[in-house]
Short mmCIF file of C-alpha atoms in Angstrom, two decimals:
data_model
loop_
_atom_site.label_atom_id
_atom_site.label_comp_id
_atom_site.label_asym_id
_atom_site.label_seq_id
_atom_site.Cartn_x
_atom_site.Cartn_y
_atom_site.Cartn_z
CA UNK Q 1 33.34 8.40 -0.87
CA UNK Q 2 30.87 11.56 -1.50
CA UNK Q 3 31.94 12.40 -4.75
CA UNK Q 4 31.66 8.47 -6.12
CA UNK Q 5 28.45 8.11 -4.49
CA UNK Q 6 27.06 11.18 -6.12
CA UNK Q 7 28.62 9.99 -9.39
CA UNK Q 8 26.63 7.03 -9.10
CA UNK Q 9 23.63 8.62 -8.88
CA UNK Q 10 24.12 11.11 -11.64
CA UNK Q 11 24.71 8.18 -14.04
CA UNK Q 12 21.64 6.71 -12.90
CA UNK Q 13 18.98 9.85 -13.17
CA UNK Q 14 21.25 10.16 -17.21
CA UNK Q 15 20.04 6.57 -17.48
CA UNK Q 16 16.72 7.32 -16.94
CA UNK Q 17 14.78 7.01 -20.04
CA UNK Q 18 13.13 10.79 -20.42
CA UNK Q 19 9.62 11.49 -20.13
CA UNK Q 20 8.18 13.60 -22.85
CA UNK Q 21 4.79 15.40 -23.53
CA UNK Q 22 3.54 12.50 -25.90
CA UNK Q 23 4.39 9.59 -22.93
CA UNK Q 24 1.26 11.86 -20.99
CA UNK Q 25 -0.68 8.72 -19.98
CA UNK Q 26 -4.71 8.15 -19.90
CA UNK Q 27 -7.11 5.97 -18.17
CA UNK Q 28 -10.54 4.68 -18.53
CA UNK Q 29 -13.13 3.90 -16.18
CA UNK Q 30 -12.77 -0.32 -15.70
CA UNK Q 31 -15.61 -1.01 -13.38
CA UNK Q 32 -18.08 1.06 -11.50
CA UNK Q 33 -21.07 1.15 -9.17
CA UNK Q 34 -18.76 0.17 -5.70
CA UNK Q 35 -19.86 1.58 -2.61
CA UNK Q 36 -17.07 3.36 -1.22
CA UNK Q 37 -14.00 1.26 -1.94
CA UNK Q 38 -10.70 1.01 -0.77
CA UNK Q 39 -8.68 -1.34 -2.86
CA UNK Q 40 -8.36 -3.30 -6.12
CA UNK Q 41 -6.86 -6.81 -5.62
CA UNK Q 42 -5.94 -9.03 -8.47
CA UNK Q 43 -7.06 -12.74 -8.09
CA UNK Q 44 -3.91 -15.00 -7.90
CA UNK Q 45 -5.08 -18.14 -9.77
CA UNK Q 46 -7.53 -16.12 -12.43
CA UNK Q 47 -6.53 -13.12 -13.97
CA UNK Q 48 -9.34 -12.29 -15.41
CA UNK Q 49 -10.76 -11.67 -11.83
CA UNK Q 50 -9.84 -8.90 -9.44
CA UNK Q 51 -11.21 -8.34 -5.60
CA UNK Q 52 -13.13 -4.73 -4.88
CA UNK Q 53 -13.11 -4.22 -1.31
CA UNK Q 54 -15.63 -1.92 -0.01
CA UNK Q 55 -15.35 -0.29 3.01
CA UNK Q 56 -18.41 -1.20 4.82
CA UNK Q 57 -18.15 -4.73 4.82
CA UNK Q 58 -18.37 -5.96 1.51
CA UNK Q 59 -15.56 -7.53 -1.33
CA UNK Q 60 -17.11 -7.45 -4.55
CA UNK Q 61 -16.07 -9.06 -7.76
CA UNK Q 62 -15.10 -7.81 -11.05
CA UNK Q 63 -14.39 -10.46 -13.98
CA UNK Q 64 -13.13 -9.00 -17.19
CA UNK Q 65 -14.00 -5.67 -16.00
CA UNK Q 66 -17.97 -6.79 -15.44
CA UNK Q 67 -18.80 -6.57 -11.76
CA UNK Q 68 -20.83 -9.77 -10.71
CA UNK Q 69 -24.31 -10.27 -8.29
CA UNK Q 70 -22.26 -12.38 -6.06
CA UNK Q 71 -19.93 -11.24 -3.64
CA UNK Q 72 -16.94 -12.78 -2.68
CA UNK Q 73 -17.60 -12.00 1.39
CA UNK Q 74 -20.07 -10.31 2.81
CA UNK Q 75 -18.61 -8.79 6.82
CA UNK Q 76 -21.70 -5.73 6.76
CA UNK Q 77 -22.44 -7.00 10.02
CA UNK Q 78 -19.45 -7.55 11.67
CA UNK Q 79 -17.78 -4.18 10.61
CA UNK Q 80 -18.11 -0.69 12.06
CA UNK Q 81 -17.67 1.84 9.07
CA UNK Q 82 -17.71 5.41 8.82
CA UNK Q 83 -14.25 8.15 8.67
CA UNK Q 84 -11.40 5.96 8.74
CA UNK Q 85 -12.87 2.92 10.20
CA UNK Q 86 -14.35 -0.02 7.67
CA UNK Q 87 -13.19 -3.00 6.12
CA UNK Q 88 -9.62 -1.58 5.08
CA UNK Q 89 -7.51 -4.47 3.17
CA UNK Q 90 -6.91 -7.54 2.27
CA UNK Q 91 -4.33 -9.70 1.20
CA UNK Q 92 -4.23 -13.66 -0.82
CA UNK Q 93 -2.18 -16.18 0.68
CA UNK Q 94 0.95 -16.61 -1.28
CA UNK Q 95 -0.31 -20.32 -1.68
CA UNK Q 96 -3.79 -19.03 -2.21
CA UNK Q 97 -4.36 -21.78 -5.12
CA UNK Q 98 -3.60 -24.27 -2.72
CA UNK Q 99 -4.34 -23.49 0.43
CA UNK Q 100 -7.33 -21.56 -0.80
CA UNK Q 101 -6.51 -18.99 1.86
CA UNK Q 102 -6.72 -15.10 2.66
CA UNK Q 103 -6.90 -12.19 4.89
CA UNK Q 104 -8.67 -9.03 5.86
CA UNK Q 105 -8.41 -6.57 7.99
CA UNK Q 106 -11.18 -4.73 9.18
CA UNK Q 107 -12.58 -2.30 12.62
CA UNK Q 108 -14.93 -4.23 14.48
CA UNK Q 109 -18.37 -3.12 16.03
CA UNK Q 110 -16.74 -2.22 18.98
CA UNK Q 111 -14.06 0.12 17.02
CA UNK Q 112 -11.06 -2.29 17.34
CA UNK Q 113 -8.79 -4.23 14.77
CA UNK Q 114 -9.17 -7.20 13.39
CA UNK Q 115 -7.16 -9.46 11.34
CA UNK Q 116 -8.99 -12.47 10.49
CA UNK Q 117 -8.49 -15.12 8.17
CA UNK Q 118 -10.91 -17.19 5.81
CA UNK Q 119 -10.73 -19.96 3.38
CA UNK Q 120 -12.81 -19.59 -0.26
CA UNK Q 121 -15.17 -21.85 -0.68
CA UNK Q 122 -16.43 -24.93 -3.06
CA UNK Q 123 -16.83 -21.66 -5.39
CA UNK Q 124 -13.95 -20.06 -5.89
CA UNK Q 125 -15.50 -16.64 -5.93
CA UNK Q 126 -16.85 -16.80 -3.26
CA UNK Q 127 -15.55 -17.05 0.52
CA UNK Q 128 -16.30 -18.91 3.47
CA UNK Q 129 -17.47 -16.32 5.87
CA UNK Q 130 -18.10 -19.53 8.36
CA UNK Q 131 -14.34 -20.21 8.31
CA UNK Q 132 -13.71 -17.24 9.84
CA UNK Q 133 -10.34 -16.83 12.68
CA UNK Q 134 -9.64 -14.06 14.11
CA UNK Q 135 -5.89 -13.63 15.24
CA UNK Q 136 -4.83 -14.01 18.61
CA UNK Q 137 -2.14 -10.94 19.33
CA UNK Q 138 0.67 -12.52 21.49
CA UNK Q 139 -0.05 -16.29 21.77
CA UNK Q 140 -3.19 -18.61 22.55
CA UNK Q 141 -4.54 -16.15 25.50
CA UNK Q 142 -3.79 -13.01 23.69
CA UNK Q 143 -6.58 -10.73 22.61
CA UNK Q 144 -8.65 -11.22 19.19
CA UNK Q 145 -8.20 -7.63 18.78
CA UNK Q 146 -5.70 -4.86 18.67
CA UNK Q 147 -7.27 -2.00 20.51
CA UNK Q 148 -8.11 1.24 19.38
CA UNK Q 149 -8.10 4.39 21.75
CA UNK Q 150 -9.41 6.65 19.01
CA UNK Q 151 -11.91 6.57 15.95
CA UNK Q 152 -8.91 7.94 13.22
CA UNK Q 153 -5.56 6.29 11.95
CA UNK Q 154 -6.41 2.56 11.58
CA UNK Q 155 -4.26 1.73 9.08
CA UNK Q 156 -5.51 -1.22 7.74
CA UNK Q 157 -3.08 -2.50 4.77
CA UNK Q 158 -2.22 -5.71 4.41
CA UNK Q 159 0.92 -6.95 2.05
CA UNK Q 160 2.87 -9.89 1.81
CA UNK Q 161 6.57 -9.13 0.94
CA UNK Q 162 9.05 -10.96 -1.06
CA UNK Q 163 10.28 -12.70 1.96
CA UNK Q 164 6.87 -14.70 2.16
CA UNK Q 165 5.33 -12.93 5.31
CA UNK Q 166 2.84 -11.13 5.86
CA UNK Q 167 2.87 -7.11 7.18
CA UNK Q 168 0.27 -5.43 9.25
CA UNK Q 169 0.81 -1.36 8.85
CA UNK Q 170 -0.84 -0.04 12.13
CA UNK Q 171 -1.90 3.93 12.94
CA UNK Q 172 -0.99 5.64 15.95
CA UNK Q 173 -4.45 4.65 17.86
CA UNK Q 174 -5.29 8.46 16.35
CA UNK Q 175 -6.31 12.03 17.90
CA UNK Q 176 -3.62 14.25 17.52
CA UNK Q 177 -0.24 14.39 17.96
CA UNK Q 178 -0.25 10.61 19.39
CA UNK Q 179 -1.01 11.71 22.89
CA UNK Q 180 0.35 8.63 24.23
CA UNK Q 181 3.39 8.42 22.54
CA UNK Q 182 2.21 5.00 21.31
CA UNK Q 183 4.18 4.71 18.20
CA UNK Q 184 7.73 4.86 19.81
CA UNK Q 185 6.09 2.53 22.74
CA UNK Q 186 7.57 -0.80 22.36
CA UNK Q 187 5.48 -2.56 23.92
CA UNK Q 188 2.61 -1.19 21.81
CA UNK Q 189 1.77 -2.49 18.56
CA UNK Q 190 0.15 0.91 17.08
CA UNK Q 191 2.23 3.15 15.12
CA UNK Q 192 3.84 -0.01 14.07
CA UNK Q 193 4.83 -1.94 10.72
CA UNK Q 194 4.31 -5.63 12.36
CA UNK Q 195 5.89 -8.60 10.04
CA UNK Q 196 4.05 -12.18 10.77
CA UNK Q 197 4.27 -15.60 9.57
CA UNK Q 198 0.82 -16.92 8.44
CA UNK Q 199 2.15 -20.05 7.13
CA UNK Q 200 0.90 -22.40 10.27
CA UNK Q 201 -1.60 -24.98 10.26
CA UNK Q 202 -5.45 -24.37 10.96
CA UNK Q 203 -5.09 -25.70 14.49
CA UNK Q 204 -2.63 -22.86 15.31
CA UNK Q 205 -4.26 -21.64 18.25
CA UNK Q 206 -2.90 -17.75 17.45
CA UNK Q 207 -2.88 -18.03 13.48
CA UNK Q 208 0.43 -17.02 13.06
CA UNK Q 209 4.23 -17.45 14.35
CA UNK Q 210 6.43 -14.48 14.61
CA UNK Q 211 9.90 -14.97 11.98
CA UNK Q 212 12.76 -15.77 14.07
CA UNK Q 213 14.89 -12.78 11.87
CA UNK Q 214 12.14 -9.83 13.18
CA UNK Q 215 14.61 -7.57 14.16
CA UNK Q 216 13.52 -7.39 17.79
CA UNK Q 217 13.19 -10.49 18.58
CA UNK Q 218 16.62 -10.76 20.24
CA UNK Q 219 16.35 -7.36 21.18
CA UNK Q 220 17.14 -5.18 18.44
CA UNK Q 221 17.81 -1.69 18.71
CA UNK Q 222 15.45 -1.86 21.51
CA UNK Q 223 13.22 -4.27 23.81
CA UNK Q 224 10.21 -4.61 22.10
CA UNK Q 225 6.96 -7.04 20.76
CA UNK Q 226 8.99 -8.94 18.71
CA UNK Q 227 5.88 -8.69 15.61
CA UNK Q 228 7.42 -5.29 15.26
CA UNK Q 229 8.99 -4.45 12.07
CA UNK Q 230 9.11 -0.96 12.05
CA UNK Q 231 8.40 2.02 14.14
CA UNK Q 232 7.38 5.32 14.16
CA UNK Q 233 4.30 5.45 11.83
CA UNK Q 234 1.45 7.71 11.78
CA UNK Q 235 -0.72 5.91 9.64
CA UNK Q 236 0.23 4.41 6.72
CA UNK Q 237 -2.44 4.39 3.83
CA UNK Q 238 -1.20 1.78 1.57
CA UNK Q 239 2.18 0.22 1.08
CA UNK Q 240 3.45 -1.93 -1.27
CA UNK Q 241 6.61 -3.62 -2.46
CA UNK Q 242 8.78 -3.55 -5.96
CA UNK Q 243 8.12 -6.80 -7.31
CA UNK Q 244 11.65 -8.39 -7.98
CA UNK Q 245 9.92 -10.78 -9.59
CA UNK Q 246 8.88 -8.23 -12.31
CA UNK Q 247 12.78 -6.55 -12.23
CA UNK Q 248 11.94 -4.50 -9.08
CA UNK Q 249 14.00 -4.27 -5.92
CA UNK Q 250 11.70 -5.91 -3.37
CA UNK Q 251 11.91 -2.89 -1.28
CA UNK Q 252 8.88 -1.23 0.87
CA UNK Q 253 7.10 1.98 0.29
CA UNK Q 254 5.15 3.69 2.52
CA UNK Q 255 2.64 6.47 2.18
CA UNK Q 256 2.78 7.67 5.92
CA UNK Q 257 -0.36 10.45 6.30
CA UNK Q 258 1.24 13.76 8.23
CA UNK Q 259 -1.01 15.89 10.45
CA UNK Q 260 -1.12 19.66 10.22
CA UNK Q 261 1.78 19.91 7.60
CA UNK Q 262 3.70 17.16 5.86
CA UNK Q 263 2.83 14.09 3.74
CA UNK Q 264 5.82 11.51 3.58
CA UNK Q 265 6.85 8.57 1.45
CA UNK Q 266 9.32 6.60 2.95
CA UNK Q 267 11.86 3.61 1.65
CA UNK Q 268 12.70 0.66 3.26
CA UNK Q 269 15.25 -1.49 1.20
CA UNK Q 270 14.54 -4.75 1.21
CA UNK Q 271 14.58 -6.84 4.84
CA UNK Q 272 16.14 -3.83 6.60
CA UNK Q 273 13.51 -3.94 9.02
CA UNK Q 274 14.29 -2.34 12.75
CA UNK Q 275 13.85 1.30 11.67
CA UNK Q 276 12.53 4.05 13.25
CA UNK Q 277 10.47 6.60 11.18
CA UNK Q 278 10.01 9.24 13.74
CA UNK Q 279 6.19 10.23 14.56
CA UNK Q 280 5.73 11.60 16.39
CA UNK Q 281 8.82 13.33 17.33
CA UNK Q 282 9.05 14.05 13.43
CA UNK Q 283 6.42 15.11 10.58
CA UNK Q 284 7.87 14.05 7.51
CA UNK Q 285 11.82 15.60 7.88
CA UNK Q 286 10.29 18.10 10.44
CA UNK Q 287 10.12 18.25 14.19
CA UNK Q 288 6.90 18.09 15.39
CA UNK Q 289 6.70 16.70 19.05
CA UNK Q 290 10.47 17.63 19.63
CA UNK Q 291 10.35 17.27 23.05
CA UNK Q 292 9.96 13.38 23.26
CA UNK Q 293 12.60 10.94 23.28
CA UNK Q 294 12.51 8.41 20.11
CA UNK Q 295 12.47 4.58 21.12
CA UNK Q 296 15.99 4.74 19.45
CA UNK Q 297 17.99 6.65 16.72
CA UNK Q 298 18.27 7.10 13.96
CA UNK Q 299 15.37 8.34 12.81
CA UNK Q 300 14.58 7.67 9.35
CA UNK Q 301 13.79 10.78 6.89
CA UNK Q 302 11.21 9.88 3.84
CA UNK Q 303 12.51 10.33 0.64
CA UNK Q 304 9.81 12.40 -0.86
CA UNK Q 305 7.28 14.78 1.10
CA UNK Q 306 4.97 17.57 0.24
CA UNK Q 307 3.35 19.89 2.39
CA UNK Q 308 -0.16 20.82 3.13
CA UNK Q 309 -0.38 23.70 0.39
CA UNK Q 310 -0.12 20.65 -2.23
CA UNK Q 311 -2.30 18.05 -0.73
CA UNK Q 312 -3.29 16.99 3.05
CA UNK Q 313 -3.43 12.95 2.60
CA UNK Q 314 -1.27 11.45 1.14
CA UNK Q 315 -2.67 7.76 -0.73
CA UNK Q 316 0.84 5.24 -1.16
CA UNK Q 317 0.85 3.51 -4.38
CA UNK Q 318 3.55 0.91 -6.74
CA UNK Q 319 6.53 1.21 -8.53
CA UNK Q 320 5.54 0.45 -12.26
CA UNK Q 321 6.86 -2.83 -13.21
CA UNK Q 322 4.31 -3.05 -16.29
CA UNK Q 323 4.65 -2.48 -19.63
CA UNK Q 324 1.75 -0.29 -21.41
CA UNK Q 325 2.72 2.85 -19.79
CA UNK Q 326 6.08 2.87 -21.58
CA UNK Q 327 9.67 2.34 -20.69
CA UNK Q 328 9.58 5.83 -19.70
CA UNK Q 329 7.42 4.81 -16.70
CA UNK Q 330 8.88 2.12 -15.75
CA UNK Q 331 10.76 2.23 -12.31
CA UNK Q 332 8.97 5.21 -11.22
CA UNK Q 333 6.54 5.22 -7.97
CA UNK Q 334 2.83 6.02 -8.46
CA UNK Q 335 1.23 7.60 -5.38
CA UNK Q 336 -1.77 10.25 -4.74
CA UNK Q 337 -3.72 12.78 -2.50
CA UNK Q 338 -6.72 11.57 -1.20
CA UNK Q 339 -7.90 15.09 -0.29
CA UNK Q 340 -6.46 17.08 -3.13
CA UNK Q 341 -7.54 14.30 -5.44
CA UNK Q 342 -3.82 14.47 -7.37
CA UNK Q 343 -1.52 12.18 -8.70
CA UNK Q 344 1.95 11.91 -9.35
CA UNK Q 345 4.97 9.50 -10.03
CA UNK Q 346 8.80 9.56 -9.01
CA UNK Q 347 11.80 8.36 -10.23
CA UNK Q 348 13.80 6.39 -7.76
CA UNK Q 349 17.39 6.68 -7.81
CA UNK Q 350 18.78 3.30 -5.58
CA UNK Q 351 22.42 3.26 -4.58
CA UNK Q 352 23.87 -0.14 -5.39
CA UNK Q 353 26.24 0.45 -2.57
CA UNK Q 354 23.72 0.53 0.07
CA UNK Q 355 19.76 0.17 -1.64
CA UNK Q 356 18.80 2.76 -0.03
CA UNK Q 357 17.08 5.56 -2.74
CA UNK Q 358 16.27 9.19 -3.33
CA UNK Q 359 13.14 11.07 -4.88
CA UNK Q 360 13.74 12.54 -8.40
CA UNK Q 361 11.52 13.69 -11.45
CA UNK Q 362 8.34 14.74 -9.82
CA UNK Q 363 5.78 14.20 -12.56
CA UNK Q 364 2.20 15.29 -11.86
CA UNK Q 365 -0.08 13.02 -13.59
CA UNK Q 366 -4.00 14.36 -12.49
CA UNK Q 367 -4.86 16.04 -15.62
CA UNK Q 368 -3.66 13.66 -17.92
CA UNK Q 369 -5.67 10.84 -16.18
CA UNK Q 370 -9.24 12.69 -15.78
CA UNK Q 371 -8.72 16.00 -13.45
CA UNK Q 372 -11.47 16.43 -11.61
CA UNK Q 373 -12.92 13.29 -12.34
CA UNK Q 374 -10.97 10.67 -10.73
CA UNK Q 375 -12.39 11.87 -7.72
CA UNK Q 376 -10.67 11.16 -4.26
CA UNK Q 377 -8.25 8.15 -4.29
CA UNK Q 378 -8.60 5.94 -2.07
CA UNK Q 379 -6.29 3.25 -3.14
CA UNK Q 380 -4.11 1.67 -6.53
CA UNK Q 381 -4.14 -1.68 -7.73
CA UNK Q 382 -2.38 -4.16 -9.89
CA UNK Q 383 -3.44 -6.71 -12.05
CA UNK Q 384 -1.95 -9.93 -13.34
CA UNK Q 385 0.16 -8.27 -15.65
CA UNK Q 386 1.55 -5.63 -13.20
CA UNK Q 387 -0.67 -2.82 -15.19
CA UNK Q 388 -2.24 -0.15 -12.65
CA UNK Q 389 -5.61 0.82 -11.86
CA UNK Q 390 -6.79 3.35 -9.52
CA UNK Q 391 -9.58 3.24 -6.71
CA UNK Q 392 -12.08 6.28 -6.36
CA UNK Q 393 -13.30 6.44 -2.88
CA UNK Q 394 -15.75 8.88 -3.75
CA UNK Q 395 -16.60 8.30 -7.12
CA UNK Q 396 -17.05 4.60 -6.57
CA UNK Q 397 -15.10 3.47 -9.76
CA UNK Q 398 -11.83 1.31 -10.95
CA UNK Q 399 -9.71 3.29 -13.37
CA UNK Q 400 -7.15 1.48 -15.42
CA UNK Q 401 -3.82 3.72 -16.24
CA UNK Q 402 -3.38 3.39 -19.75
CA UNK Q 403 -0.20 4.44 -21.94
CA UNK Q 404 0.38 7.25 -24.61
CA UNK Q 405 -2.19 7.23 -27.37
CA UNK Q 406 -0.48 6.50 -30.62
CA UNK Q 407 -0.59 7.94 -33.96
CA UNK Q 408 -1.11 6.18 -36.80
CA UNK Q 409 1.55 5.13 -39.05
CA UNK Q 410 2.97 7.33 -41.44
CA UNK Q 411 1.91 5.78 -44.87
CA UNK Q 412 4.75 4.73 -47.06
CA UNK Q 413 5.06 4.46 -51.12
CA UNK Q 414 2.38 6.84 -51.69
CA UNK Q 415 1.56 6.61 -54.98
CA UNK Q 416 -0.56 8.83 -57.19
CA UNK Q 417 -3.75 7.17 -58.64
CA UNK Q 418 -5.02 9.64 -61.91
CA UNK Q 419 -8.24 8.82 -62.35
#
């Protein structure tokens, strides 16, 4: 079984189209003049229109690269921002056109979470801060918020998967070392992937249901909220999914930010929920808090990690599904250092036998793309053709990834003119 396993994987890193010193890709700066942001999300029923969220309260819009005087939402007041605390994603209904529906998640005044949900207005672009709900954690009488024992690890993503729902990637509660062991607690929701269904009427007195297939919910590996997806997070700074619908897998990656030593990106193939990915028992494929006993085994090792002499937070990004970065890109996962201000790709090499994958092909892409000027990412984004753009924190700028400049054509049937 070992040896045709790792044949199958050879033939897929031969059938890897090469990447070559003239597929070095580029970027350009696609919109500027944000304050702080922290993501870039395409507009599902115009694409010339993409979402700019800012982390102190704001989500900004950008048509045809032109940022315009009118935000979309305006939540200055309602959010406390500063470190890792802000307005920190948001997500469009999957029926967004009808519906007119999305979702945000943001730290409140009093340093808690929030995931709230709004309709758009007569205008689509702009929202209805009036119809704002906040969910209720746990039923009708649960709390509005998801408490926060610390000021760091917030989390904040929010990405619907292929399966329609909605996930909710969750921090430790922060400090170091997750003092209370809260992300192999099951009945805590921190240090948690949580997987909702959003798809309920107004009246819903909680805002969403839980999916009857969460892999807790009749017990699972362990007792546990049944919301929980996943455990054994840190805090994971962006995750995304391989579009299938753009040839992709539908699988999970996670950028999971390490402590004092490793940064991790982790696979989850798609709807194999129930795993556990160690913090804080493990950094990356390290022990770290040895000592404590996991929720359950096994725990799961990341694919890909890098230590602290390379960069010190990591930034999760998307498997390229596009098409003007090449062939030679395509398939390969984008992801960054916030601190370092770096970027690279991988190849992933999936087993058909199982989905699960493997880091190969380390490309470093930071030079190529601007160096020192990209400044500290913050976030990646997609827009309605699957092309990728990248989110400086610091710099306060969109940059689209472009493809290989081209030559010109080589001129053919020269002739001679005598004059």
């Amino acid at each position: 079984m070992r040896i045709v396993l790792s044949l199958a994987l050879v033939t897929l890193v031969a059938l890897a189209p090469p990447i070559h010193a003239q597929d070095r890709l580029r970027s350009r700066v696609y919109a500027s003049g944000f304050t702080f942001p922290v993501a870039f999300v395409q507009d599902p029923t115009d694409r010339t229109v993409q979402y700019v969220v800012e982390q102190g309260g704001l989500i900004r819009v950008v048509r045809s690269g032109t940022v315009q005087s009118q935000d979309f939402l305006d939540l200055t007041r309602a959010v406390l921002s500063g470190g890792e605390r802000g307005l920190l994603g948001m997500a469009f209904a999957l029926d967004y056109a009808i519906s007119g529906r999305f979702f945000v998640n943001f730290t409140n005044t009093a340093g808690h979470t929030v995931v709230a949900r709004f309709h758009r207005s007569a205008d689509p672009l702009v929202g209805d801060a009036s119809s704002r709900f906040d969910f209720r954690w746990g039923g009708a009488s649960g709390p509005t918020v998801i408490a926060q024992p610390f000021a760091n690890h917030n989390g904040g993503n929010l990405a619907f998967g292929p399966d329609g729902f909605l996930y909710v990637g969750l921090g430790d509660g922060g400090s170091a070392d997750d003092p209370a062991n809260r992300a192999q607690n099951p009945s805590e929701m921190l240090g948690k992937m949580l997987r909702i269904d959003v798809n309920v009427p107004d009246s819903d007195p909680s805002g969403y249901r839980v999916p009857p297939d969460n892999p807790f919910v009749g017990g699972g590996p362990v007792a546990a909220r049944p919301e929980i997806w996943s455990f054994g997070l840190r805090n994971p700074w962006r995750y995304t999914f391989d579009d299938p619908e753009r040839g992709g897998t539908g699988a999970m990656l996670i950028g999971d930010v390490g402590q004092n030593r490793w940064e991790e990106v982790d696979y989850e193939p798609r709807g194999r929920g129930g795993r556990n990915y160690g913090w804080s028992i493990r950094e990356g494929a390290h022990n770290e808090v040895a000592s404590r006993v996991p929720a359950f085994r096994p725990l799961v090792e990341p694919i890909h990690e890098y230590d602290h002499g390379t960069g010190q937070s990591i930034t999760g990004g998307y498997v390229y599904r596009g098409r003007a970065l090449g062939v030679s890109y395509q398939g390969r996962y984008f992801f960054a250092d916030y601190v370092a201000a770096r970027v690279w790709s991988i190849a992933l090499d999936v087993d058909p036998s199982t989905g699960e994958a493997h880091a190969a092909g380390l490309i470093e892409h930071t030079a190529d793309l601007g160096g020192s000027q990209i400044g500290n990412i913050s976030s990646f984004g997609l827009d309605a053709d699957g092309e990728l753009y990248i989110v400086s924190h610091t710099r306060g700028t969109i940059l689209k990834m472009l493809g290989p400049s081209t030559a010109p054509p080589t001129p053919t049937s020269l002739k001679i003119v005598r004059p």
